[in-house]
Amino acid sequence: AQSVTQLDSQVPVFEEAPVELRCNYSSSVSVYLFWYVQYPNQGLQLLLKYLSGSTLVKGINGFEAEFNKSQTSFHLRKPSVHISDTAEYFCAVTEAAGNKLTFGGGTRVLVKP
Amino acid sequence: DTAVSQTPKYLVTQMGNDKSIKCEQNLGHDTMYWYKQDSKKFLKIMFSYNNKELIINETVPNRFSPKSPDKAHLNLHINSLELGDSAVYFCASSPGTSTFSSYNEQFFGPGTRLTVL
């Protein structure tokens, strides 16, 4: 079974500052990794995913994440945030060839002007 | 619009009642899912159906019964509602089941906020 830990439950950040959201996972098999965003009162939207290949993946809205197998991490970054990035961010994992997404507890990003 | 849709968006009901949440996808996908997001935003899968066949069934009380009349619909029926059932329920769909050679992305609906009083 796999598990996901998001180390920060809340991250306040000023507009145009960089942000990093931390995610660590555990699994005994190969995994696929994802970051989803949930804007207030909306559903989940996929930001980016790592399936294989380059460990640095770029997603929508200027976000990127780096897969680090030795540290079992998949941290999400954005060099300059906007007010509109205020949302809940979820890291998720599934076993390669699996269909069950396991989510972390979420990180609430609050962008301040 | 091509999407995953859920009805109702909000559902407020009394303890002990029976209620259903409907999910429809017009993406032509074969696989559908139900997830529960609790008050602490913790998201967990409940069920998954592939071509109307149950493939994932987590440890969910048997008061919850998913029903898939066809592969475009996955409804969630809940009997004898309890306070702890209050949550946001998300439906999702994917083109198929994932394999080692291909991953099928899951697309989420907007959620149904269930409040049990």
mmCIF file of N, CA and C in Angstrom, chain B residues 39-99:
data_model
loop_
_atom_site.group_PDB
_atom_site.id
_atom_site.type_symbol
_atom_site.label_atom_id
_atom_site.label_comp_id
_atom_site.label_asym_id
_atom_site.label_seq_id
_atom_site.Cartn_x
_atom_site.Cartn_y
_atom_site.Cartn_z
ATOM 1 N N SER B 39 -14.252 16.697 6.331
ATOM 2 C CA SER B 39 -14.211 18.100 6.760
ATOM 3 C C SER B 39 -12.780 18.624 6.879
ATOM 4 N N LYS B 40 -11.824 17.729 7.002
ATOM 5 C CA LYS B 40 -10.417 18.140 7.069
ATOM 6 C C LYS B 40 -9.758 18.100 5.696
ATOM 7 N N LYS B 41 -10.565 17.992 4.651
ATOM 8 C CA LYS B 41 -10.096 18.000 3.264
ATOM 9 C C LYS B 41 -9.391 16.707 2.865
ATOM 10 N N PHE B 42 -9.461 15.690 3.707
ATOM 11 C CA PHE B 42 -8.804 14.433 3.393
ATOM 12 C C PHE B 42 -9.638 13.674 2.369
ATOM 13 N N LEU B 43 -8.997 13.322 1.251
ATOM 14 C CA LEU B 43 -9.671 12.678 0.133
ATOM 15 C C LEU B 43 -9.357 11.195 0.085
ATOM 16 N N LYS B 44 -10.405 10.379 -0.060
ATOM 17 C CA LYS B 44 -10.150 8.948 -0.112
ATOM 18 C C LYS B 44 -11.094 8.265 -1.096
ATOM 19 N N ILE B 45 -10.565 7.312 -1.847
ATOM 20 C CA ILE B 45 -11.401 6.607 -2.815
ATOM 21 C C ILE B 45 -12.383 5.696 -2.085
ATOM 22 N N MET B 46 -13.573 5.571 -2.666
ATOM 23 C CA MET B 46 -14.578 4.672 -2.117
ATOM 24 C C MET B 46 -14.801 3.475 -3.049
ATOM 25 N N PHE B 47 -15.121 3.773 -4.300
ATOM 26 C CA PHE B 47 -15.472 2.723 -5.260
ATOM 27 C C PHE B 47 -14.919 3.070 -6.637
ATOM 28 N N SER B 48 -14.788 2.030 -7.465
ATOM 29 C CA SER B 48 -14.507 2.252 -8.871
ATOM 30 C C SER B 48 -15.200 1.173 -9.699
ATOM 31 N N TYR B 49 -15.743 1.586 -10.843
ATOM 32 C CA TYR B 49 -16.401 0.671 -11.778
ATOM 33 C C TYR B 49 -15.729 0.790 -13.132
ATOM 34 N N ASN B 50 -15.523 -0.343 -13.768
ATOM 35 C CA ASN B 50 -15.027 -0.371 -15.135
ATOM 36 C C ASN B 50 -16.047 -1.106 -15.997
ATOM 37 N N ASN B 51 -16.608 -0.396 -16.973
ATOM 38 C CA ASN B 51 -17.646 -1.000 -17.810
ATOM 39 C C ASN B 51 -18.741 -1.666 -16.975
ATOM 40 N N LYS B 52 -19.218 -0.938 -16.007
ATOM 41 C CA LYS B 52 -20.317 -1.341 -15.124
ATOM 42 C C LYS B 52 -19.942 -2.426 -14.124
ATOM 43 N N GLU B 53 -18.657 -2.791 -14.088
ATOM 44 C CA GLU B 53 -18.236 -3.845 -13.168
ATOM 45 C C GLU B 53 -17.403 -3.251 -12.037
ATOM 46 N N LEU B 54 -17.690 -3.623 -10.798
ATOM 47 C CA LEU B 54 -16.977 -3.104 -9.640
ATOM 48 C C LEU B 54 -15.543 -3.615 -9.631
ATOM 49 N N ILE B 55 -14.560 -2.685 -9.576
ATOM 50 C CA ILE B 55 -13.163 -3.108 -9.552
ATOM 51 C C ILE B 55 -12.441 -2.649 -8.295
ATOM 52 N N ILE B 56 -12.912 -1.602 -7.656
ATOM 53 C CA ILE B 56 -12.331 -1.151 -6.393
ATOM 54 C C ILE B 56 -13.473 -0.964 -5.402
ATOM 55 N N ASN B 57 -13.300 -1.534 -4.220
ATOM 56 C CA ASN B 57 -14.293 -1.370 -3.165
ATOM 57 C C ASN B 57 -13.546 -1.255 -1.856
ATOM 58 N N GLU B 58 -13.337 -0.030 -1.417
ATOM 59 C CA GLU B 58 -12.615 0.182 -0.182
ATOM 60 C C GLU B 58 -13.505 -0.172 1.010
ATOM 61 N N THR B 59 -12.950 -0.066 2.201
ATOM 62 C CA THR B 59 -13.721 -0.437 3.391
ATOM 63 C C THR B 59 -14.739 0.644 3.694
ATOM 64 N N VAL B 60 -15.826 0.586 2.973
ATOM 65 C CA VAL B 60 -16.909 1.555 3.100
ATOM 66 C C VAL B 60 -18.103 0.830 3.707
ATOM 67 N N PRO B 61 -18.835 1.460 4.652
ATOM 68 C CA PRO B 61 -20.009 0.799 5.221
ATOM 69 C C PRO B 61 -20.978 0.342 4.139
ATOM 70 N N ASN B 62 -21.630 -0.782 4.366
ATOM 71 C CA ASN B 62 -22.529 -1.291 3.326
ATOM 72 C C ASN B 62 -23.808 -0.478 3.209
ATOM 73 N N ARG B 63 -23.911 0.605 3.978
ATOM 74 C CA ARG B 63 -25.006 1.565 3.753
ATOM 75 C C ARG B 63 -24.802 2.318 2.428
ATOM 76 N N PHE B 64 -23.561 2.291 1.944
ATOM 77 C CA PHE B 64 -23.234 2.948 0.683
ATOM 78 C C PHE B 64 -23.299 1.913 -0.431
ATOM 79 N N SER B 65 -24.113 2.162 -1.428
ATOM 80 C CA SER B 65 -24.209 1.205 -2.534
ATOM 81 C C SER B 65 -24.111 1.960 -3.856
ATOM 82 N N PRO B 66 -23.015 1.721 -4.578
ATOM 83 C CA PRO B 66 -22.893 2.319 -5.905
ATOM 84 C C PRO B 66 -23.710 1.522 -6.913
ATOM 85 N N LYS B 67 -24.208 2.248 -7.921
ATOM 86 C CA LYS B 67 -24.967 1.573 -8.979
ATOM 87 C C LYS B 67 -24.573 2.176 -10.318
ATOM 88 N N SER B 68 -24.235 1.314 -11.256
ATOM 89 C CA SER B 68 -23.815 1.770 -12.574
ATOM 90 C C SER B 68 -24.760 1.218 -13.621
ATOM 91 N N PRO B 69 -25.799 1.967 -13.996
ATOM 92 C CA PRO B 69 -26.756 1.471 -14.987
ATOM 93 C C PRO B 69 -26.145 1.308 -16.382
ATOM 94 N N ASP B 70 -25.155 2.144 -16.663
ATOM 95 C CA ASP B 70 -24.390 2.022 -17.902
ATOM 96 C C ASP B 70 -23.037 2.671 -17.661
ATOM 97 N N LYS B 71 -22.141 2.563 -18.601
ATOM 98 C CA LYS B 71 -20.767 3.000 -18.291
ATOM 99 C C LYS B 71 -20.633 4.520 -18.207
ATOM 100 N N ALA B 72 -21.659 5.251 -18.580
ATOM 101 C CA ALA B 72 -21.608 6.710 -18.484
ATOM 102 C C ALA B 72 -22.146 7.226 -17.158
ATOM 103 N N HIS B 73 -22.699 6.361 -16.351
ATOM 104 C CA HIS B 73 -23.322 6.767 -15.097
ATOM 105 C C HIS B 73 -22.829 5.918 -13.927
ATOM 106 N N LEU B 74 -22.549 6.589 -12.819
ATOM 107 C CA LEU B 74 -22.237 5.878 -11.576
ATOM 108 C C LEU B 74 -22.904 6.652 -10.451
ATOM 109 N N ASN B 75 -23.971 6.094 -9.920
ATOM 110 C CA ASN B 75 -24.734 6.743 -8.867
ATOM 111 C C ASN B 75 -24.351 6.161 -7.519
ATOM 112 N N LEU B 76 -24.490 6.997 -6.494
ATOM 113 C CA LEU B 76 -24.149 6.579 -5.139
ATOM 114 C C LEU B 76 -25.380 6.697 -4.263
ATOM 115 N N HIS B 77 -25.833 5.573 -3.749
ATOM 116 C CA HIS B 77 -26.999 5.567 -2.874
ATOM 117 C C HIS B 77 -26.532 5.327 -1.441
ATOM 118 N N ILE B 78 -27.060 6.135 -0.533
ATOM 119 C CA ILE B 78 -26.660 6.015 0.873
ATOM 120 C C ILE B 78 -27.906 5.789 1.718
ATOM 121 N N ASN B 79 -27.915 4.694 2.441
ATOM 122 C CA ASN B 79 -29.036 4.377 3.339
ATOM 123 C C ASN B 79 -28.744 4.846 4.745
ATOM 124 N N SER B 80 -29.793 5.140 5.477
ATOM 125 C CA SER B 80 -29.691 5.439 6.917
ATOM 126 C C SER B 80 -28.547 6.406 7.203
ATOM 127 N N LEU B 81 -28.630 7.586 6.622
ATOM 128 C CA LEU B 81 -27.553 8.566 6.729
ATOM 129 C C LEU B 81 -27.192 8.875 8.170
ATOM 130 N N GLU B 82 -25.880 9.035 8.412
ATOM 131 C CA GLU B 82 -25.356 9.359 9.733
ATOM 132 C C GLU B 82 -24.622 10.696 9.656
ATOM 133 N N LEU B 83 -24.425 11.302 10.841
ATOM 134 C CA LEU B 83 -23.738 12.597 10.884
ATOM 135 C C LEU B 83 -22.362 12.525 10.210
ATOM 136 N N GLY B 84 -21.674 11.400 10.418
ATOM 137 C CA GLY B 84 -20.327 11.250 9.878
ATOM 138 C C GLY B 84 -20.265 11.115 8.362
ATOM 139 N N ASP B 85 -21.431 10.994 7.744
ATOM 140 C CA ASP B 85 -21.457 10.929 6.279
ATOM 141 C C ASP B 85 -21.341 12.313 5.652
ATOM 142 N N SER B 86 -21.454 13.347 6.474
ATOM 143 C CA SER B 86 -21.314 14.710 5.957
ATOM 144 C C SER B 86 -19.926 14.884 5.357
ATOM 145 N N ALA B 87 -19.877 15.270 4.108
ATOM 146 C CA ALA B 87 -18.607 15.365 3.379
ATOM 147 C C ALA B 87 -18.912 15.907 1.992
ATOM 148 N N VAL B 88 -17.829 16.102 1.236
ATOM 149 C CA VAL B 88 -17.993 16.394 -0.192
ATOM 150 C C VAL B 88 -17.653 15.115 -0.945
ATOM 151 N N TYR B 89 -18.545 14.695 -1.816
ATOM 152 C CA TYR B 89 -18.359 13.469 -2.579
ATOM 153 C C TYR B 89 -18.016 13.842 -4.022
ATOM 154 N N PHE B 90 -16.897 13.326 -4.492
ATOM 155 C CA PHE B 90 -16.446 13.607 -5.848
ATOM 156 C C PHE B 90 -16.557 12.361 -6.714
ATOM 157 N N CYS B 91 -17.100 12.549 -7.880
ATOM 158 C CA CYS B 91 -17.117 11.516 -8.899
ATOM 159 C C CYS B 91 -15.963 11.800 -9.861
ATOM 160 N N ALA B 92 -15.406 10.765 -10.441
ATOM 161 C CA ALA B 92 -14.342 10.932 -11.424
ATOM 162 C C ALA B 92 -14.485 9.858 -12.493
ATOM 163 N N SER B 93 -13.855 10.099 -13.628
ATOM 164 C CA SER B 93 -13.848 9.071 -14.675
ATOM 165 C C SER B 93 -12.493 9.069 -15.364
ATOM 166 N N SER B 94 -12.173 7.939 -15.980
ATOM 167 C CA SER B 94 -10.947 7.830 -16.765
ATOM 168 C C SER B 94 -11.236 6.966 -17.988
ATOM 169 N N PRO B 95 -10.420 7.125 -19.039
ATOM 170 C CA PRO B 95 -10.692 6.376 -20.275
ATOM 171 C C PRO B 95 -10.755 4.871 -20.065
ATOM 172 N N GLY B 96 -9.922 4.389 -19.178
ATOM 173 C CA GLY B 96 -9.918 2.962 -18.905
ATOM 174 C C GLY B 96 -9.138 2.713 -17.647
ATOM 175 N N THR B 97 -8.768 1.482 -17.439
ATOM 176 C CA THR B 97 -7.926 1.160 -16.297
ATOM 177 C C THR B 97 -6.471 1.279 -16.724
ATOM 178 N N SER B 98 -5.630 1.644 -15.785
ATOM 179 C CA SER B 98 -4.220 1.866 -16.110
ATOM 180 C C SER B 98 -3.456 0.557 -16.166
ATOM 181 N N THR B 99 -2.422 0.559 -16.979
ATOM 182 C CA THR B 99 -1.524 -0.594 -17.069
ATOM 183 C C THR B 99 -0.106 -0.063 -16.942
#
